[in-house]
N, CA, C and O atoms as a Tinker XYZ file with bonds, in Angstrom:
   456  protein
     1  N    162.300000  206.043000  232.861000    73     2
     2  CA   162.497000  204.473000  234.114000    64     1     3
     3  C    162.909000  205.195000  235.505000    63     2     4     5
     4  O    162.510000  204.741000  236.578000    81     3
     5  N    163.798000  206.440000  235.418000    73     3     6
     6  CA   164.591000  206.846000  236.454000    64     5     7
     7  C    163.781000  207.318000  237.563000    63     6     8     9
     8  O    163.950000  207.154000  238.772000    81     7
     9  N    162.406000  208.247000  236.606000    73     7    10
    10  CA   161.137000  208.635000  237.711000    64     9    11
    11  C    160.200000  207.456000  238.206000    63    10    12    13
    12  O    159.671000  207.564000  239.312000    81    11
    13  N    160.043000  206.669000  237.658000    73    11    14
    14  CA   159.507000  205.378000  237.848000    64    13    15
    15  C    160.246000  204.708000  239.342000    63    14    16    17
    16  O    159.560000  204.378000  240.309000    81    15
    17  N    161.497000  204.610000  239.308000    73    15    18
    18  CA   162.224000  203.865000  240.140000    64    17    19
    19  C    162.138000  205.062000  241.430000    63    18    20    21
    20  O    161.974000  204.730000  242.604000    81    19
    21  N    162.264000  206.338000  241.027000    73    19    22
    22  CA   162.490000  207.541000  241.916000    64    21    23
    23  C    160.633000  207.072000  242.664000    63    22    24    25
    24  O    160.692000  206.758000  243.853000    81    23
    25  N    159.805000  207.051000  242.307000    73    23    26
    26  CA   158.367000  207.302000  243.064000    64    25    27
    27  C    157.733000  206.131000  243.857000    63    26    28    29
    28  O    156.680000  206.141000  244.496000    81    27
    29  N    158.639000  205.090000  243.665000    73    27    30
    30  CA   158.634000  203.784000  244.440000    64    29    31
    31  C    159.369000  203.948000  245.516000    63    30    32    33
    32  O    159.035000  203.281000  246.494000    81    31
    33  N    160.414000  204.753000  245.631000    73    31    34
    34  CA   161.224000  204.921000  247.021000    64    33    35
    35  C    160.462000  206.083000  247.386000    63    34    36    37
    36  O    160.485000  206.106000  248.616000    81    35
    37  N    159.665000  207.257000  246.874000    73    35    38
    38  CA   158.955000  208.101000  247.560000    64    37    39
    39  C    157.622000  207.913000  248.105000    63    38    40    41
    40  O    157.074000  208.741000  248.832000    81    39
    41  N    157.192000  206.986000  247.799000    73    39    42
    42  CA   155.971000  206.665000  247.771000    64    41    43
    43  C    155.785000  206.631000  249.533000    63    42    44    45
    44  O    155.119000  207.438000  250.182000    81    43
    45  N    156.269000  205.911000  249.871000    73    43    46
    46  CA   156.565000  205.667000  251.569000    64    45    47
    47  C    156.330000  206.759000  252.073000    63    46    48    49
    48  O    155.310000  206.907000  252.745000    81    47
    49  N    157.268000  207.845000  251.858000    73    47    50
    50  CA   157.349000  209.021000  252.427000    64    49    51
    51  C    156.159000  209.850000  252.152000    63    50    52    53
    52  O    155.601000  210.317000  253.146000    81    51
    53  N    155.603000  210.157000  250.847000    73    51    54
    54  CA   154.488000  210.622000  250.325000    64    53    55
    55  C    153.441000  210.425000  251.301000    63    54    56    57
    56  O    152.978000  211.437000  251.827000    81    55
    57  N    152.966000  209.234000  251.648000    73    55    58
    58  CA   151.774000  208.062000  252.303000    64    57    59
    59  C    152.160000  208.527000  253.692000    63    58    60    61
    60  O    151.231000  208.332000  254.476000    81    59
    61  N    153.134000  209.031000  254.209000    73    59    62
    62  CA   153.174000  209.345000  255.649000    64    61    63
    63  C    152.801000  210.643000  256.145000    63    62    64    65
    64  O    152.770000  210.933000  257.340000    81    63
    65  N    152.441000  211.627000  254.935000    73    63    66
    66  CA   151.853000  212.886000  255.198000    64    65    67
    67  C    150.417000  213.002000  255.366000    63    66    68    69
    68  O    149.557000  212.564000  254.602000    81    67
    69  N    150.236000  213.703000  256.554000    73    67    70
    70  CA   148.853000  214.423000  256.426000    64    69    71
    71  C    147.773000  213.468000  256.435000    63    70    72    73
    72  O    146.943000  213.326000  255.537000    81    71
    73  N    147.844000  212.826000  257.511000    73    71    74
    74  CA   146.669000  211.811000  257.409000    64    73    75
    75  C    145.480000  212.172000  257.592000    63    74    76    77
    76  O    145.361000  212.974000  258.519000    81    75
    77  N    144.325000  211.827000  256.942000    73    75    78
    78  CA   143.142000  211.966000  257.344000    64    77    79
    79  C    141.941000  211.434000  257.202000    63    78    80    81
    80  O    142.031000  210.823000  256.137000    81    79
    81  N    140.730000  211.268000  257.669000    73    79    82
    82  CA   139.823000  210.574000  257.426000    64    81    83
    83  C    139.108000  211.146000  255.941000    63    82    84    85
    84  O    138.948000  212.269000  255.462000    81    83
    85  N    138.743000  209.613000  255.451000    73    83    86
    86  CA   138.080000  210.253000  254.361000    64    85    87
    87  C    136.818000  209.614000  254.284000    63    86    88    89
    88  O    137.043000  208.511000  254.782000    81    87
    89  N    135.686000  209.648000  253.973000    73    87    90
    90  CA   134.511000  209.226000  253.684000    64    89    91
    91  C    134.321000  208.268000  252.465000    63    90    92    93
    92  O    134.769000  208.661000  251.388000    81    91
    93  N    133.693000  207.033000  252.520000    73    91    94
    94  CA   133.451000  206.145000  251.367000    64    93    95
    95  C    132.441000  205.350000  252.083000    63    94    96    97
    96  O    132.416000  205.027000  253.271000    81    95
    97  N    131.434000  205.041000  250.927000    73    95    98
    98  CA   130.440000  204.153000  250.906000    64    97    99
    99  C    131.203000  202.858000  250.405000    63    98   100   101
   100  O    132.025000  202.881000  249.489000    81    99
   101  N    130.748000  201.453000  251.282000    73    99   102
   102  CA   131.141000  200.489000  251.084000    64   101   103
   103  C    130.187000  199.421000  249.910000    63   102   104   105
   104  O    128.994000  199.157000  250.056000    81   103
   105  N    130.904000  199.017000  248.978000    73   103   106
   106  CA   129.945000  198.037000  248.345000    64   105   107
   107  C    130.169000  196.807000  248.311000    63   106   108   109
   108  O    129.364000  196.080000  247.729000    81   107
   109  N    131.467000  196.201000  249.007000    73   107   110
   110  CA   131.592000  195.064000  249.224000    64   109   111
   111  C    133.265000  195.167000  249.802000    63   110   112   113
   112  O    134.067000  196.031000  249.446000    81   111
   113  N    133.488000  194.245000  250.606000    73   111   114
   114  CA   134.734000  193.890000  251.249000    64   113   115
   115  C    135.076000  192.392000  251.840000    63   114   116   117
   116  O    134.249000  191.813000  252.545000    81   115
   117  N    136.127000  191.901000  251.568000    73   115   118
   118  CA   136.563000  190.755000  251.156000    64   117   119
   119  C    137.972000  190.328000  251.586000    63   118   120   121
   120  O    138.930000  191.048000  251.303000    81   119
   121  N    138.132000  189.152000  252.277000    73   119   122
   122  CA   139.649000  188.952000  253.010000    64   121   123
   123  C    140.522000  188.685000  251.531000    63   122   124   125
   124  O    140.080000  188.182000  250.498000    81   123
   125  N    141.463000  189.035000  251.715000    73   123   126
   126  CA   142.577000  188.964000  250.467000    64   125   127
   127  C    143.851000  188.520000  250.467000    63   126   128   129
   128  O    144.325000  188.422000  251.599000    81   127
   129  N    144.433000  188.274000  249.740000    73   127   130
   130  CA   146.137000  188.598000  250.416000    64   129   131
   131  C    146.966000  189.271000  249.271000    63   130   132   133
   132  O    146.813000  188.864000  248.119000    81   131
   133  N    147.567000  189.972000  249.464000    73   131   134
   134  CA   148.527000  190.642000  248.673000    64   133   135
   135  C    149.572000  190.076000  248.182000    63   134   136   137
   136  O    150.179000  189.337000  248.957000    81   135
   137  N    150.096000  190.225000  246.814000    73   135   138
   138  CA   151.330000  189.426000  246.632000    64   137   139
   139  C    152.569000  190.640000  246.292000    63   138   140   141
   140  O    152.369000  191.799000  245.929000    81   139
   141  N    153.519000  190.151000  246.468000    73   139   142
   142  CA   154.545000  191.415000  246.247000    64   141   143
   143  C    156.282000  190.844000  245.824000    63   142   144   145
   144  O    156.633000  189.665000  245.779000    81   143
   145  N    156.899000  191.697000  245.634000    73   143   146
   146  CA   158.294000  190.946000  245.550000    64   145   147
   147  C    158.870000  191.276000  244.138000    63   146   148   149
   148  O    158.335000  191.999000  243.298000    81   147
   149  N    160.111000  190.585000  244.025000    73   147   150
   150  CA   160.783000  190.839000  243.084000    64   149   151
   151  C    160.693000  189.389000  241.962000    63   150   152   153
   152  O    159.716000  188.643000  241.909000    81   151
   153  N    162.004000  189.231000  241.095000    73   151   154
   154  CA   161.588000  187.694000  240.463000    64   153   155
   155  C    162.232000  186.946000  241.403000    63   154   156   157
   156  O    162.213000  185.772000  241.033000    81   155
   157  N    162.906000  187.100000  242.659000    73   155   158
   158  CA   163.917000  185.668000  243.081000    64   157   159
   159  C    162.847000  185.609000  244.335000    63   158   160   161
   160  O    162.389000  184.482000  244.523000    81   159
   161  N    162.313000  186.776000  245.338000    73   159   162
   162  CA   161.714000  186.836000  246.460000    64   161   163
   163  C    160.198000  187.291000  246.177000    63   162   164   165
   164  O    159.986000  188.443000  245.800000    81   163
   165  N    159.300000  186.512000  246.333000    73   163   166
   166  CA   157.959000  186.747000  246.493000    64   165   167
   167  C    157.317000  186.737000  248.224000    63   166   168   169
   168  O    157.635000  185.891000  249.059000    81   167
   169  N    156.413000  187.836000  248.450000    73   167   170
   170  CA   156.020000  187.673000  249.527000    64   169   171
   171  C    154.476000  188.035000  249.347000    63   170   172   173
   172  O    153.876000  188.496000  248.377000    81   171
   173  N    154.148000  187.754000  250.312000    73   171   174
   174  CA   152.495000  187.479000  250.261000    64   173   175
   175  C    151.954000  187.908000  251.982000    63   174   176   177
   176  O    152.412000  187.421000  253.016000    81   175
   177  N    150.745000  189.064000  251.849000    73   175   178
   178  CA   150.397000  189.443000  253.347000    64   177   179
   179  C    148.888000  189.834000  253.153000    63   178   180   181
   180  O    148.317000  190.583000  252.360000    81   179
   181  N    148.501000  189.103000  254.098000    73   179   182
   182  CA   146.761000  189.086000  254.197000    64   181   183
   183  C    146.469000  190.653000  254.512000    63   182   184   185
   184  O    147.137000  191.395000  255.231000    81   183
   185  N    145.363000  190.937000  253.824000    73   183   186
   186  CA   144.499000  192.341000  253.955000    64   185   187
   187  C    143.158000  191.941000  253.779000    63   186   188   189
   188  O    142.759000  190.793000  253.581000    81   187
   189  N    142.231000  193.384000  253.902000    73   187   190
   190  CA   140.720000  193.095000  253.501000    64   189   191
   191  C    141.022000  194.240000  252.559000    63   190   192   193
   192  O    141.673000  195.264000  252.765000    81   191
   193  N    140.329000  193.775000  251.370000    73   191   194
   194  CA   140.058000  194.558000  249.907000    64   193   195
   195  C    138.670000  195.016000  249.922000    63   194   196   197
   196  O    137.641000  194.341000  249.919000    81   195
   197  N    138.827000  196.311000  249.939000    73   195   198
   198  CA   137.101000  196.860000  249.968000    64   197   199
   199  C    136.905000  197.815000  248.861000    63   198   200   201
   200  O    137.469000  198.895000  248.685000    81   199
   201  N    135.974000  197.208000  248.119000    73   199   202
   202  CA   135.220000  198.206000  247.071000    64   201   203
   203  C    134.661000  199.284000  247.311000    63   202   204   205
   204  O    133.663000  199.106000  248.010000    81   203
   205  N    134.874000  200.508000  247.008000    73   203   206
   206  CA   133.632000  201.657000  247.655000    64   205   207
   207  C    133.080000  202.362000  246.161000    63   206   208   209
   208  O    133.356000  201.953000  245.034000    81   207
   209  N    132.400000  203.296000  246.445000    73   207   210
   210  CA   131.652000  204.069000  245.310000    64   209   211
   211  C    132.302000  205.059000  245.075000    63   210   212   213
   212  O    132.559000  205.289000  243.893000    81   211
   213  N    132.827000  206.053000  246.200000    73   211   214
   214  CA   134.019000  207.050000  245.969000    64   213   215
   215  C    135.179000  207.127000  246.093000    63   214   216   217
   216  O    135.815000  208.162000  245.895000    81   215
   217  N    135.695000  205.964000  246.468000    73   215   218
   218  CA   137.135000  206.067000  246.607000    64   217   219
   219  C    137.749000  204.761000  246.157000    63   218   220   221
   220  O    138.860000  204.496000  246.616000    81   219
   221  N    137.216000  203.963000  245.374000    73   219   222
   222  CA   137.600000  202.991000  244.315000    64   221   223
   223  C    137.935000  201.723000  245.195000    63   222   224   225
   224  O    137.197000  201.261000  246.065000    81   223
   225  N    139.197000  201.231000  244.815000    73   223   226
   226  CA   139.454000  199.709000  245.717000    64   225   227
   227  C    140.599000  200.591000  246.853000    63   226   228   229
   228  O    141.541000  201.337000  246.586000    81   227
   229  N    139.941000  200.044000  248.428000    73   227   230
   230  CA   140.711000  200.475000  249.384000    64   229   231
   231  C    141.252000  198.952000  249.627000    63   230   232   233
   232  O    140.639000  197.898000  249.464000    81   231
   233  N    142.619000  199.171000  250.078000    73   231   234
   234  CA   143.393000  197.763000  250.912000    64   233   235
   235  C    143.425000  198.563000  252.404000    63   234   236   237
   236  O    143.624000  199.758000  252.621000    81   235
   237  N    143.158000  197.473000  253.342000    73   235   238
   238  CA   144.131000  197.516000  254.919000    64   237   239
   239  C    144.732000  196.533000  255.130000    63   238   240   241
   240  O    144.308000  195.381000  255.032000    81   239
   241  N    146.041000  196.968000  255.517000    73   239   242
   242  CA   147.019000  196.009000  255.857000    64   241   243
   243  C    146.947000  195.571000  257.237000    63   242   244   245
   244  O    146.794000  194.442000  257.704000    81   243
   245  N    147.146000  197.159000  258.015000    73   243   246
   246  CA   147.410000  197.561000  259.267000    64   245   247
   247  C    146.637000  196.410000  260.387000    63   246   248   249
   248  O    145.412000  196.321000  260.474000    81   247
   249  N    147.584000  195.589000  261.187000    73   247   250
   250  CA   146.898000  195.106000  262.114000    64   249   251
   251  C    145.795000  193.761000  261.508000    63   250   252   253
   252  O    144.937000  193.163000  262.156000    81   251
   253  N    146.102000  193.615000  260.378000    73   251   254
   254  CA   145.653000  192.451000  259.650000    64   253   255
   255  C    146.101000  191.235000  259.793000    63   254   256   257
   256  O    147.331000  191.288000  259.785000    81   255
   257  N    145.681000  190.037000  259.937000    73   255   258
   258  CA   146.323000  188.947000  260.271000    64   257   259
   259  C    145.430000  188.001000  259.452000    63   258   260   261
   260  O    144.296000  188.339000  259.112000    81   259
   261  N    145.994000  186.743000  259.125000    73   259   262
   262  CA   144.835000  185.764000  258.917000    64   261   263
   263  C    143.838000  185.232000  259.322000    63   262   264   265
   264  O    142.780000  184.804000  258.861000    81   263
   265  N    144.478000  185.345000  260.542000    73   263   266
   266  CA   143.335000  184.855000  261.834000    64   265   267
   267  C    142.130000  185.798000  261.741000    63   266   268   269
   268  O    141.041000  185.226000  261.728000    81   267
   269  N    142.119000  187.333000  261.663000    73   267   270
   270  CA   141.176000  188.220000  261.224000    64   269   271
   271  C    140.715000  188.715000  260.761000    63   270   272   273
   272  O    139.815000  189.404000  261.242000    81   271
   273  N    141.055000  188.697000  259.380000    73   271   274
   274  CA   140.754000  189.178000  258.238000    64   273   275
   275  C    139.509000  188.973000  257.953000    63   274   276   277
   276  O    138.907000  189.946000  257.498000    81   275
   277  N    138.898000  187.933000  258.089000    73   275   278
   278  CA   137.707000  187.341000  257.529000    64   277   279
   279  C    136.485000  188.359000  258.473000    63   278   280   281
   280  O    135.545000  189.051000  258.082000    81   279
   281  N    137.030000  188.054000  259.872000    73   279   282
   282  CA   136.125000  188.973000  260.624000    64   281   283
   283  C    135.919000  190.592000  260.271000    63   282   284   285
   284  O    134.888000  191.252000  260.143000    81   283
   285  N    137.130000  190.906000  260.181000    73   283   286
   286  CA   137.238000  192.722000  259.598000    64   285   287
   287  C    136.459000  192.729000  258.699000    63   286   288   289
   288  O    135.508000  193.506000  258.791000    81   287
   289  N    136.582000  191.878000  257.530000    73   287   290
   290  CA   135.832000  192.275000  256.392000    64   289   291
   291  C    134.313000  192.136000  256.717000    63   290   292   293
   292  O    133.515000  192.949000  256.250000    81   291
   293  N    133.985000  191.288000  257.376000    73   291   294
   294  CA   132.380000  191.244000  257.587000    64   293   295
   295  C    131.761000  192.282000  258.548000    63   294   296   297
   296  O    130.586000  192.460000  258.870000    81   295
   297  N    132.811000  192.869000  258.885000    73   295   298
   298  CA   132.107000  194.192000  259.749000    64   297   299
   299  C    131.963000  195.055000  259.082000    63   298   300   301
   300  O    131.297000  195.938000  259.621000    81   299
   301  N    132.449000  195.392000  257.546000    73   299   302
   302  CA   132.361000  196.295000  256.696000    64   301   303
   303  C    130.775000  196.155000  255.985000    63   302   304   305
   304  O    130.679000  195.061000  255.429000    81   303
   305  N    129.933000  196.712000  255.906000    73   303   306
   306  CA   128.691000  196.594000  255.537000    64   305   307
   307  C    128.361000  197.141000  253.831000    63   306   308   309
   308  O    128.386000  198.342000  253.560000    81   307
   309  N    128.125000  196.311000  253.010000    73   307   310
   310  CA   127.523000  196.922000  251.924000    64   309   311
   311  C    126.695000  198.214000  252.174000    63   310   312   313
   312  O    125.647000  198.224000  252.821000    81   311
   313  N    127.228000  199.227000  251.639000    73   311   314
   314  CA   125.748000  200.414000  251.353000    64   313   315
   315  C    125.872000  201.359000  252.979000    63   314   316   317
   316  O    125.007000  202.136000  253.384000    81   315
   317  N    126.939000  201.083000  253.569000    73   315   318
   318  CA   127.219000  201.546000  254.646000    64   317   319
   319  C    128.375000  202.730000  254.392000    63   318   320   321
   320  O    129.250000  202.479000  253.563000    81   319
   321  N    128.394000  203.978000  255.070000    73   319   322
   322  CA   129.625000  204.797000  254.711000    64   321   323
   323  C    130.339000  205.068000  255.682000    63   322   324   325
   324  O    129.823000  205.546000  256.692000    81   323
   325  N    132.080000  204.762000  255.587000    73   323   326
   326  CA   132.807000  204.553000  256.438000    64   325   327
   327  C    133.472000  205.480000  256.275000    63   326   328   329
   328  O    133.303000  206.221000  255.306000    81   327
   329  N    134.473000  205.694000  257.253000    73   327   330
   330  CA   135.496000  207.025000  257.416000    64   329   331
   331  C    136.972000  206.056000  257.183000    63   330   332   333
   332  O    137.279000  205.381000  258.165000    81   331
   333  N    137.843000  205.955000  256.022000    73   331   334
   334  CA   138.966000  205.060000  256.051000    64   333   335
   335  C    140.042000  206.425000  256.509000    63   334   336   337
   336  O    139.962000  207.496000  255.907000    81   335
   337  N    140.650000  206.289000  257.206000    73   335   338
   338  CA   142.088000  207.148000  257.803000    64   337   339
   339  C    143.250000  206.936000  256.596000    63   338   340   341
   340  O    143.994000  205.967000  256.748000    81   339
   341  N    143.356000  207.390000  255.960000    73   339   342
   342  CA   144.485000  207.633000  254.706000    64   341   343
   343  C    145.313000  208.614000  254.463000    63   342   344   345
   344  O    145.092000  209.776000  254.124000    81   343
   345  N    146.545000  207.901000  254.717000    73   343   346
   346  CA   147.779000  209.080000  253.886000    64   345   347
   347  C    147.818000  210.118000  253.000000    63   346   348   349
   348  O    146.952000  210.186000  252.128000    81   347
   349  N    148.508000  210.771000  253.064000    73   347   350
   350  CA   148.519000  212.015000  251.648000    64   349   351
   351  C    148.301000  211.339000  250.156000    63   350   352   353
   352  O    147.392000  211.673000  249.395000    81   351
   353  N    149.222000  210.402000  249.892000    73   351   354
   354  CA   148.937000  209.755000  248.591000    64   353   355
   355  C    147.819000  208.704000  248.551000    63   354   356   357
   356  O    147.420000  208.387000  247.430000    81   355
   357  N    147.286000  208.148000  249.569000    73   355   358
   358  CA   146.474000  207.402000  249.461000    64   357   359
   359  C    145.066000  207.911000  248.988000    63   358   360   361
   360  O    144.155000  207.466000  248.290000    81   359
   361  N    145.385000  209.335000  249.872000    73   359   362
   362  CA   143.615000  210.522000  249.754000    64   361   363
   363  C    143.354000  210.497000  248.005000    63   362   364   365
   364  O    142.370000  210.181000  247.336000    81   363
   365  N    145.366000  211.217000  247.464000    73   363   366
   366  CA   144.599000  211.587000  246.271000    64   365   367
   367  C    144.406000  210.544000  245.171000    63   366   368   369
   368  O    143.864000  210.755000  244.086000    81   367
   369  N    144.971000  209.284000  245.637000    73   367   370
   370  CA   144.418000  207.797000  244.717000    64   369   371
   371  C    142.930000  207.806000  245.061000    63   370   372   373
   372  O    142.074000  207.575000  244.207000    81   371
   373  N    142.713000  208.015000  246.038000    73   371   374
   374  CA   140.861000  207.582000  246.378000    64   373   375
   375  C    140.335000  208.486000  245.732000    63   374   376   377
   376  O    139.136000  208.221000  245.644000    81   375
   377  N    140.701000  209.927000  244.949000    73   375   378
   378  CA   139.853000  210.946000  244.844000    64   377   379
   379  C    140.244000  210.791000  243.041000    63   378   380   381
   380  O    139.618000  211.371000  242.153000    81   379
   381  N    141.225000  210.021000  242.867000    73   379   382
   382  CA   141.189000  210.181000  241.259000    64   381   383
   383  C    142.190000  211.027000  240.648000    63   382   384   385
   384  O    142.301000  211.091000  239.424000    81   383
   385  N    142.965000  211.716000  241.489000    73   383   386
   386  CA   143.605000  212.981000  241.070000    64   385   387
   387  C    145.491000  212.573000  241.132000    63   386   388   389
   388  O    146.236000  213.428000  240.654000    81   387
   389  N    146.006000  211.529000  241.609000    73   387   390
   390  CA   146.992000  211.070000  241.398000    64   389   391
   391  C    147.858000  210.620000  240.263000    63   390   392   393
   392  O    148.176000  209.445000  240.081000    81   391
   393  N    148.154000  211.443000  239.648000    73   391   394
   394  CA   148.734000  211.050000  238.340000    64   393   395
   395  C    149.276000  209.710000  237.597000    63   394   396   397
   396  O    149.309000  209.391000  236.408000    81   395
   397  N    149.713000  209.019000  238.860000    73   395   398
   398  CA   150.134000  207.517000  238.775000    64   397   399
   399  C    149.204000  206.567000  239.652000    63   398   400   401
   400  O    149.516000  205.569000  240.303000    81   399
   401  N    147.996000  207.164000  239.477000    73   399   402
   402  CA   146.846000  205.933000  240.151000    64   401   403
   403  C    147.202000  204.682000  239.769000    63   402   404   405
   404  O    147.429000  203.753000  240.545000    81   403
   405  N    147.263000  204.636000  238.377000    73   403   406
   406  CA   147.414000  203.026000  237.848000    64   405   407
   407  C    148.306000  202.273000  238.828000    63   406   408   409
   408  O    148.027000  201.168000  239.293000    81   407
   409  N    149.351000  202.940000  239.085000    73   407   410
   410  CA   150.278000  202.060000  240.284000    64   409   411
   411  C    150.299000  202.198000  241.640000    63   410   412   413
   412  O    151.267000  201.968000  242.365000    81   411
   413  N    149.237000  202.570000  241.969000    73   411   414
   414  CA   148.908000  203.067000  243.325000    64   413   415
   415  C    147.586000  202.618000  243.955000    63   414   416   417
   416  O    146.711000  203.471000  243.809000    81   415
   417  N    147.248000  201.679000  244.521000    73   415   418
   418  CA   145.609000  201.523000  244.805000    64   417   419
   419  C    146.091000  202.780000  246.559000    63   418   420   421
   420  O    147.143000  203.137000  247.091000    81   419
   421  N    144.668000  203.004000  246.814000    73   419   422
   422  CA   144.522000  203.885000  248.417000    64   421   423
   423  C    144.689000  202.789000  249.359000    63   422   424   425
   424  O    144.187000  201.731000  248.980000    81   423
   425  N    145.232000  202.776000  250.422000    73   423   426
   426  CA   145.283000  202.169000  251.353000    64   425   427
   427  C    144.914000  202.759000  252.827000    63   426   428   429
   428  O    145.456000  203.727000  253.362000    81   427
   429  N    144.027000  202.078000  253.279000    73   427   430
   430  CA   143.916000  202.755000  254.987000    64   429   431
   431  C    144.481000  202.095000  255.948000    63   430   432   433
   432  O    144.613000  200.879000  256.087000    81   431
   433  N    144.793000  202.918000  256.574000    73   431   434
   434  CA   145.203000  202.296000  258.505000    64   433   435
   435  C    144.419000  202.069000  259.448000    63   434   436   437
   436  O    144.800000  201.606000  260.523000    81   435
   437  N    143.050000  202.403000  259.142000    73   435   438
   438  CA   141.987000  202.275000  259.873000    64   437   439
   439  C    140.549000  202.420000  259.379000    63   438   440   441
   440  O    140.425000  202.354000  258.156000    81   439
   441  N    139.628000  202.574000  259.974000    73   439   442
   442  CA   138.399000  202.946000  259.237000    64   441   443
   443  C    137.293000  202.740000  260.840000    63   442   444   445
   444  O    137.422000  201.944000  261.770000    81   443
   445  N    136.296000  203.779000  260.612000    73   443   446
   446  CA   135.301000  204.087000  261.562000    64   445   447
   447  C    134.219000  204.163000  261.073000    63   446   448   449
   448  O    134.179000  204.505000  259.891000    81   447
   449  N    132.756000  203.836000  261.891000    73   447   450
   450  CA   131.483000  204.067000  261.061000    64   449   451
   451  C    131.531000  205.834000  261.185000    63   450   452   453
   452  O    132.112000  206.504000  262.038000    81   451
   453  N    130.717000  206.290000  260.035000    73   451   454
   454  CA   130.489000  207.857000  259.878000    64   453   455
   455  C    128.953000  207.990000  260.670000    63   454   456
   456  O    128.402000  209.087000  260.769000    81   455
């Protein structure tokens, strides 16, 4: 239990390390809402949820609003390969080598056409 709690607090630090551009081929992209919080406080925030061939499901939250999320999702064309900027933890989760990938989906801070 202590290890699990420790990982929750260390995840942001691990994610801040060594950001790199990772190529992934998009299979679908959609506007979505991420939910989180505890038993008494629930939060939700807009995101773009992207399914890819090489990286699994990738989420983008950075600069995503409910006003622009549909437009950004429509920019990501199925079959097209993009580079997604990911931190250290997301890179490992996308590659399937992070031991706790069941508790952490990769997140990208930006994307660009390859």
